[in-house]
Short mmCIF file of C-alpha atoms in Angstrom, two decimals:
data_model
loop_
_atom_site.label_atom_id
_atom_site.label_comp_id
_atom_site.label_asym_id
_atom_site.label_seq_id
_atom_site.Cartn_x
_atom_site.Cartn_y
_atom_site.Cartn_z
CA MET O 1 0.00 0.00 0.00
CA SER O 2 1.38 3.38 -0.95
CA ILE O 3 0.67 6.66 0.78
CA ALA O 4 -1.77 7.63 -1.96
CA THR O 5 -3.99 4.62 -1.13
CA LEU O 6 -4.03 5.08 2.65
CA PRO O 7 -7.57 5.80 3.90
CA GLY O 8 -8.01 9.54 4.17
CA PHE O 9 -4.77 10.29 2.31
CA GLU O 10 -5.79 9.95 -1.32
CA ASP O 11 -4.57 13.52 -1.82
CA ALA O 12 -0.90 13.53 -0.82
CA SER O 13 -0.98 17.25 -0.13
CA ARG O 14 -3.38 16.62 2.76
CA PHE O 15 -0.77 14.37 4.34
CA GLN O 16 1.91 17.01 4.66
CA VAL O 17 2.86 17.89 8.22
CA ALA O 18 4.14 21.44 8.53
CA PHE O 19 5.65 23.60 11.23
CA SER O 20 6.78 27.20 11.04
CA THR O 21 10.32 28.39 11.57
CA ARG O 22 11.18 31.67 13.29
CA ALA O 23 11.62 33.16 9.81
CA GLY O 24 8.00 32.29 9.05
CA SER O 25 8.66 29.64 6.39
CA GLU O 26 7.13 26.18 6.60
CA GLN O 27 9.15 23.00 6.91
CA LYS O 28 8.03 19.39 6.75
CA GLY O 29 10.43 17.00 8.42
CA PRO O 30 10.74 13.23 7.88
CA LEU O 31 9.99 12.46 11.53
CA ALA O 32 6.74 14.39 11.28
CA ILE O 33 5.79 12.33 8.23
CA LEU O 34 6.65 9.08 10.02
CA TRP O 35 4.50 10.13 12.99
CA THR O 36 1.51 10.91 10.80
CA LEU O 37 1.87 7.54 9.10
CA ILE O 38 1.96 5.78 12.46
CA GLU O 39 -1.14 7.65 13.62
CA SER O 40 -2.94 6.70 10.40
CA TYR O 41 -2.27 3.00 11.11
CA GLU O 42 -4.08 3.33 14.47
CA VAL O 43 -1.77 0.82 16.14
CA ASP O 44 0.77 1.04 18.93
CA ILE O 45 4.17 2.29 17.79
CA PHE O 46 5.75 -1.03 18.85
CA SER O 47 3.35 -2.88 16.52
CA VAL O 48 4.03 -0.82 13.39
CA SER O 49 5.17 -2.87 10.41
CA LEU O 50 8.64 -1.80 9.27
CA SER O 51 7.94 -2.99 5.72
CA ARG O 52 4.69 -1.04 5.54
CA ILE O 53 6.02 2.25 6.87
CA THR O 54 9.12 2.01 4.66
CA HIS O 55 6.95 1.49 1.59
CA ASP O 56 4.59 4.33 2.51
CA PHE O 57 7.40 6.75 3.42
CA ILE O 58 9.14 6.22 0.09
CA GLY O 59 5.77 6.53 -1.63
CA TYR O 60 5.31 9.90 0.05
CA MET O 61 8.72 11.04 -1.22
CA GLU O 62 7.80 9.99 -4.75
CA LYS O 63 4.50 11.88 -4.77
CA THR O 64 5.34 15.01 -2.78
CA PRO O 65 7.66 17.87 -3.83
CA ILE O 66 10.49 18.16 -1.30
CA SER O 67 12.71 21.22 -1.09
CA LEU O 68 16.43 20.93 -1.73
CA GLU O 69 17.12 21.79 1.91
CA GLU O 70 15.02 18.85 3.11
CA GLN O 71 15.97 16.27 0.48
CA ALA O 72 19.11 15.21 2.37
CA GLU O 73 17.13 14.54 5.56
CA PHE O 74 14.43 12.59 3.74
CA THR O 75 16.97 10.57 1.77
CA HIS O 76 18.88 9.76 4.94
CA THR O 77 15.69 8.62 6.69
CA ALA O 78 14.65 6.49 3.71
CA ALA O 79 18.10 4.89 3.62
CA ARG O 80 17.85 4.07 7.32
CA LEU O 81 14.45 2.46 6.81
CA LEU O 82 15.76 0.38 3.91
CA PHE O 83 18.76 -0.65 5.99
CA TYR O 84 16.54 -1.77 8.85
CA LYS O 85 14.31 -3.62 6.40
CA SER O 86 17.32 -5.39 4.87
CA ARG O 87 18.24 -6.74 8.29
CA LEU O 88 15.00 -8.73 8.27
CA LEU O 89 16.67 -10.98 5.69
CA LEU O 90 19.40 -11.90 8.16
CA PRO O 91 19.13 -15.00 10.38
CA ASN O 92 17.62 -14.42 13.80
CA ALA O 93 20.92 -15.39 15.36
CA VAL O 94 22.45 -12.29 13.80
CA ILE O 95 19.79 -9.71 14.66
CA GLY O 96 18.80 -11.30 17.97
CA GLU O 97 16.23 -13.94 18.83
CA ASP O 98 14.18 -11.50 20.90
CA THR O 99 13.70 -9.05 18.03
CA PRO O 100 10.04 -9.16 16.85
CA PRO O 101 9.79 -9.69 13.09
CA ASP O 102 8.98 -6.73 10.85
CA THR O 103 8.67 -4.11 13.61
CA LEU O 104 10.42 -0.79 14.07
CA PRO O 105 13.90 -1.12 15.61
CA TYR O 106 14.23 0.17 19.14
CA GLU O 107 16.61 2.97 18.19
CA LEU O 108 14.07 4.38 15.70
CA VAL O 109 11.27 4.12 18.26
CA GLU O 110 13.48 6.05 20.71
CA GLN O 111 14.07 8.79 18.17
CA LEU O 112 10.39 9.07 17.27
CA LEU O 113 9.25 9.23 20.89
CA GLU O 114 11.86 11.85 21.73
CA TYR O 115 10.78 13.84 18.67
CA LYS O 116 7.15 13.71 19.81
CA LYS O 117 8.16 14.87 23.28
CA MET O 118 10.14 17.76 21.81
CA GLN O 119 7.21 18.80 19.61
CA ALA O 120 4.88 18.83 22.62
CA ALA O 121 7.35 20.96 24.59
CA ALA O 122 7.84 23.34 21.66
CA LEU O 123 4.08 23.71 21.24
CA GLU O 124 3.66 24.51 24.92
CA MET O 125 6.42 27.10 24.73
CA ARG O 126 4.81 28.73 21.67
CA GLN O 127 1.47 28.90 23.49
CA LEU O 128 3.13 30.49 26.52
CA GLU O 129 4.88 32.95 24.22
CA GLU O 130 1.64 33.87 22.45
CA ARG O 131 -0.14 34.45 25.76
CA ALA O 132 2.76 36.52 27.03
CA GLN O 133 2.75 38.62 23.88
CA LEU O 134 -0.84 39.59 24.57
CA ARG O 135 0.05 40.80 28.07
CA LEU O 136 3.49 42.33 27.80
CA THR O 137 5.69 44.21 25.38
CA ARG O 138 9.44 43.76 25.29
CA GLU O 139 9.86 46.92 27.35
CA ALA O 140 7.46 45.72 30.05
CA GLY O 141 9.29 42.82 31.64
CA TRP O 142 8.24 40.63 34.56
CA GLY O 143 9.73 43.21 36.93
CA HIS O 144 6.84 45.54 35.94
CA PHE O 145 4.18 42.85 36.09
CA GLU O 146 3.92 42.80 39.90
CA GLN O 147 4.75 45.45 42.43
CA ASP O 148 6.90 43.00 44.38
CA GLY O 149 8.38 41.43 41.28
CA ASP O 150 12.00 42.32 42.06
CA TYR O 151 12.91 38.64 41.91
CA LEU O 152 12.34 38.61 38.13
CA GLU O 153 14.81 40.75 36.22
CA VAL O 154 13.98 39.21 32.86
CA ASP O 155 11.83 40.03 29.85
CA LEU O 156 9.06 37.45 29.61
CA LEU O 157 9.20 37.04 25.83
CA SER O 158 12.99 36.88 25.80
CA PHE O 159 12.91 34.34 28.63
CA LEU O 160 10.54 31.99 26.81
CA ARG O 161 12.23 32.38 23.44
CA THR O 162 15.64 31.77 25.00
CA PHE O 163 14.52 28.41 26.32
CA ARG O 164 12.78 27.47 23.07
CA ASP O 165 15.88 28.32 21.02
CA PHE O 166 18.10 26.48 23.49
CA LEU O 167 15.98 23.33 23.13
CA GLU O 168 16.14 23.56 19.34
CA ARG O 169 19.94 23.84 19.43
CA GLU O 170 20.21 20.88 21.79
CA GLU O 171 17.93 18.80 19.59
CA LYS O 172 20.13 19.42 16.54
CA SER O 173 23.47 18.94 18.29
CA ARG O 174 22.93 15.53 19.87
CA PRO O 175 21.54 12.10 18.97
CA MET O 176 17.96 11.77 20.12
CA GLN O 177 17.66 9.42 23.07
CA ILE O 178 15.13 8.35 25.63
CA HIS O 179 16.55 7.66 29.06
CA ASP O 180 14.82 5.02 31.14
CA GLU O 181 14.43 7.24 34.20
CA THR O 182 11.78 9.07 36.15
CA ILE O 183 12.43 12.78 36.52
CA THR O 184 10.45 14.99 38.90
CA VAL O 185 10.42 18.75 39.20
CA GLU O 186 11.08 18.39 42.93
CA GLU O 187 14.32 16.52 42.23
CA MET O 188 15.41 19.21 39.81
CA ILE O 189 14.60 21.90 42.38
CA GLU O 190 17.03 20.20 44.75
CA TYR O 191 19.61 20.02 41.97
CA MET O 192 19.23 23.69 41.03
CA ALA O 193 19.44 24.67 44.71
CA GLY O 194 22.65 22.68 44.93
CA ARG O 195 24.08 24.76 42.09
CA LEU O 196 23.86 27.74 44.44
CA ALA O 197 25.57 26.03 47.37
CA GLY O 198 28.82 27.88 46.69
CA GLY O 199 27.11 31.25 46.86
CA GLY O 200 26.61 33.85 44.16
CA GLU O 201 24.60 33.02 41.07
CA ALA O 202 24.53 30.16 38.58
CA SER O 203 24.02 29.85 34.82
CA PHE O 204 21.07 27.86 33.54
CA PHE O 205 22.88 26.88 30.34
CA ARG O 206 25.90 25.56 32.24
CA SER O 207 23.68 23.87 34.82
CA VAL O 208 22.08 21.61 32.20
CA THR O 209 25.18 20.85 30.11
CA GLY O 210 25.11 17.20 29.02
CA PHE O 211 21.56 16.61 30.26
CA SER O 212 18.90 14.74 28.31
CA ILE O 213 16.18 16.84 26.71
CA ALA O 214 13.65 15.59 29.26
CA ARG O 215 15.92 16.59 32.16
CA ILE O 216 16.54 20.04 30.63
CA ILE O 217 12.79 20.64 30.43
CA ALA O 218 12.37 19.49 34.04
CA CYS O 219 15.13 21.88 35.14
CA PHE O 220 13.44 24.77 33.36
CA LEU O 221 10.12 23.99 35.03
CA ALA O 222 11.93 23.72 38.36
CA LEU O 223 13.46 27.15 37.86
CA LEU O 224 10.05 28.65 37.10
CA GLU O 225 8.60 27.04 40.21
CA MET O 226 11.46 28.29 42.38
CA ALA O 227 10.95 31.82 41.06
CA LYS O 228 7.22 31.54 41.69
CA GLN O 229 7.90 30.47 45.28
CA LYS O 230 10.42 33.33 45.61
CA LEU O 231 13.28 30.97 46.33
CA VAL O 232 15.47 32.35 43.55
CA LYS O 233 15.89 35.56 41.60
CA LEU O 234 16.17 35.31 37.81
CA ARG O 235 18.28 37.64 35.70
CA GLN O 236 18.86 37.90 31.95
CA ASP O 237 21.28 40.59 30.80
CA ASP O 238 20.88 40.23 27.04
CA TRP O 239 17.95 39.58 24.73
CA LEU O 240 17.92 35.77 24.22
CA GLY O 241 21.02 35.51 26.43
CA ASP O 242 21.81 33.07 29.23
CA ILE O 243 19.48 32.88 32.23
CA HIS O 244 21.15 33.45 35.59
CA PHE O 245 19.63 32.58 38.94
CA SER O 246 20.63 33.43 42.50
CA PRO O 247 19.15 32.96 45.99
CA TYR O 248 16.27 35.31 46.66
CA THR O 249 16.89 35.24 50.41
CA GLY O 250 20.61 35.98 50.45
CA ASP O 251 22.98 33.18 51.44
CA ASN O 252 20.37 30.76 52.76
CA THR O 253 20.85 28.33 49.86
CA GLU O 254 20.78 25.17 52.00
CA GLN O 255 17.13 25.81 52.88
CA LEU O 256 15.85 26.28 49.32
CA ALA O 257 14.49 22.78 48.83
CA ILE O 258 13.15 22.67 52.40
CA GLU O 259 11.36 25.99 51.92
CA PHE O 260 9.79 24.69 48.72
CA GLU O 261 8.43 21.60 50.45
CA ALA O 262 6.96 23.77 53.20
CA THR O 263 5.06 26.08 50.80
#
């Protein structure tokens, strides 16, 4: 079955998944296409047929104009799918007896799930940014939003866009992975408080160096919660620059996590 014969996708143009860049142009990535295919199958991602999705993905490429900028990504993804499919011809002893036949390899499932998580986070950040834009201009930062807002020396729009851009850079600069771990905001609050144990202020960018995407998002949410609880003061010197945080109550950094639990 090709993409053109999938129920509801007789017109290939209706199948295109688009997202807007900061420049306003639309891009359609191969992972977005794979996700829409999986959703059209109405099965669990671990039950998707590798042969079927490979056939449909290549069929999409044949029927849909793809820009020169995106052709390399689509070709690379198609080559990966064909490589995975070719491994089905190998004896089970080579690919592993526990590998289910004709299903997506675990590494591709990891990448797709991480992509979906990133898209959800990016959508949430855009929604926050849109709501903020209705309430504040660039000149009216969080410090002007509340009378006692001296713990927020940042511009709301710059703050949100900084984190969104940082996530996009991290996504491009590292292999997508899913870590088998449970991350809570409370744990990240303790971690961020520990970054202030030496006194002074800390850098958000440096604090999350080497972290998984999920842990970076948890740290950002922790920082927002700490600011909300007036445990830390946030500062951003430059538009879209690094985010710095310092204790709101002076040198009492050891009590930050305890104070949060008590609120």
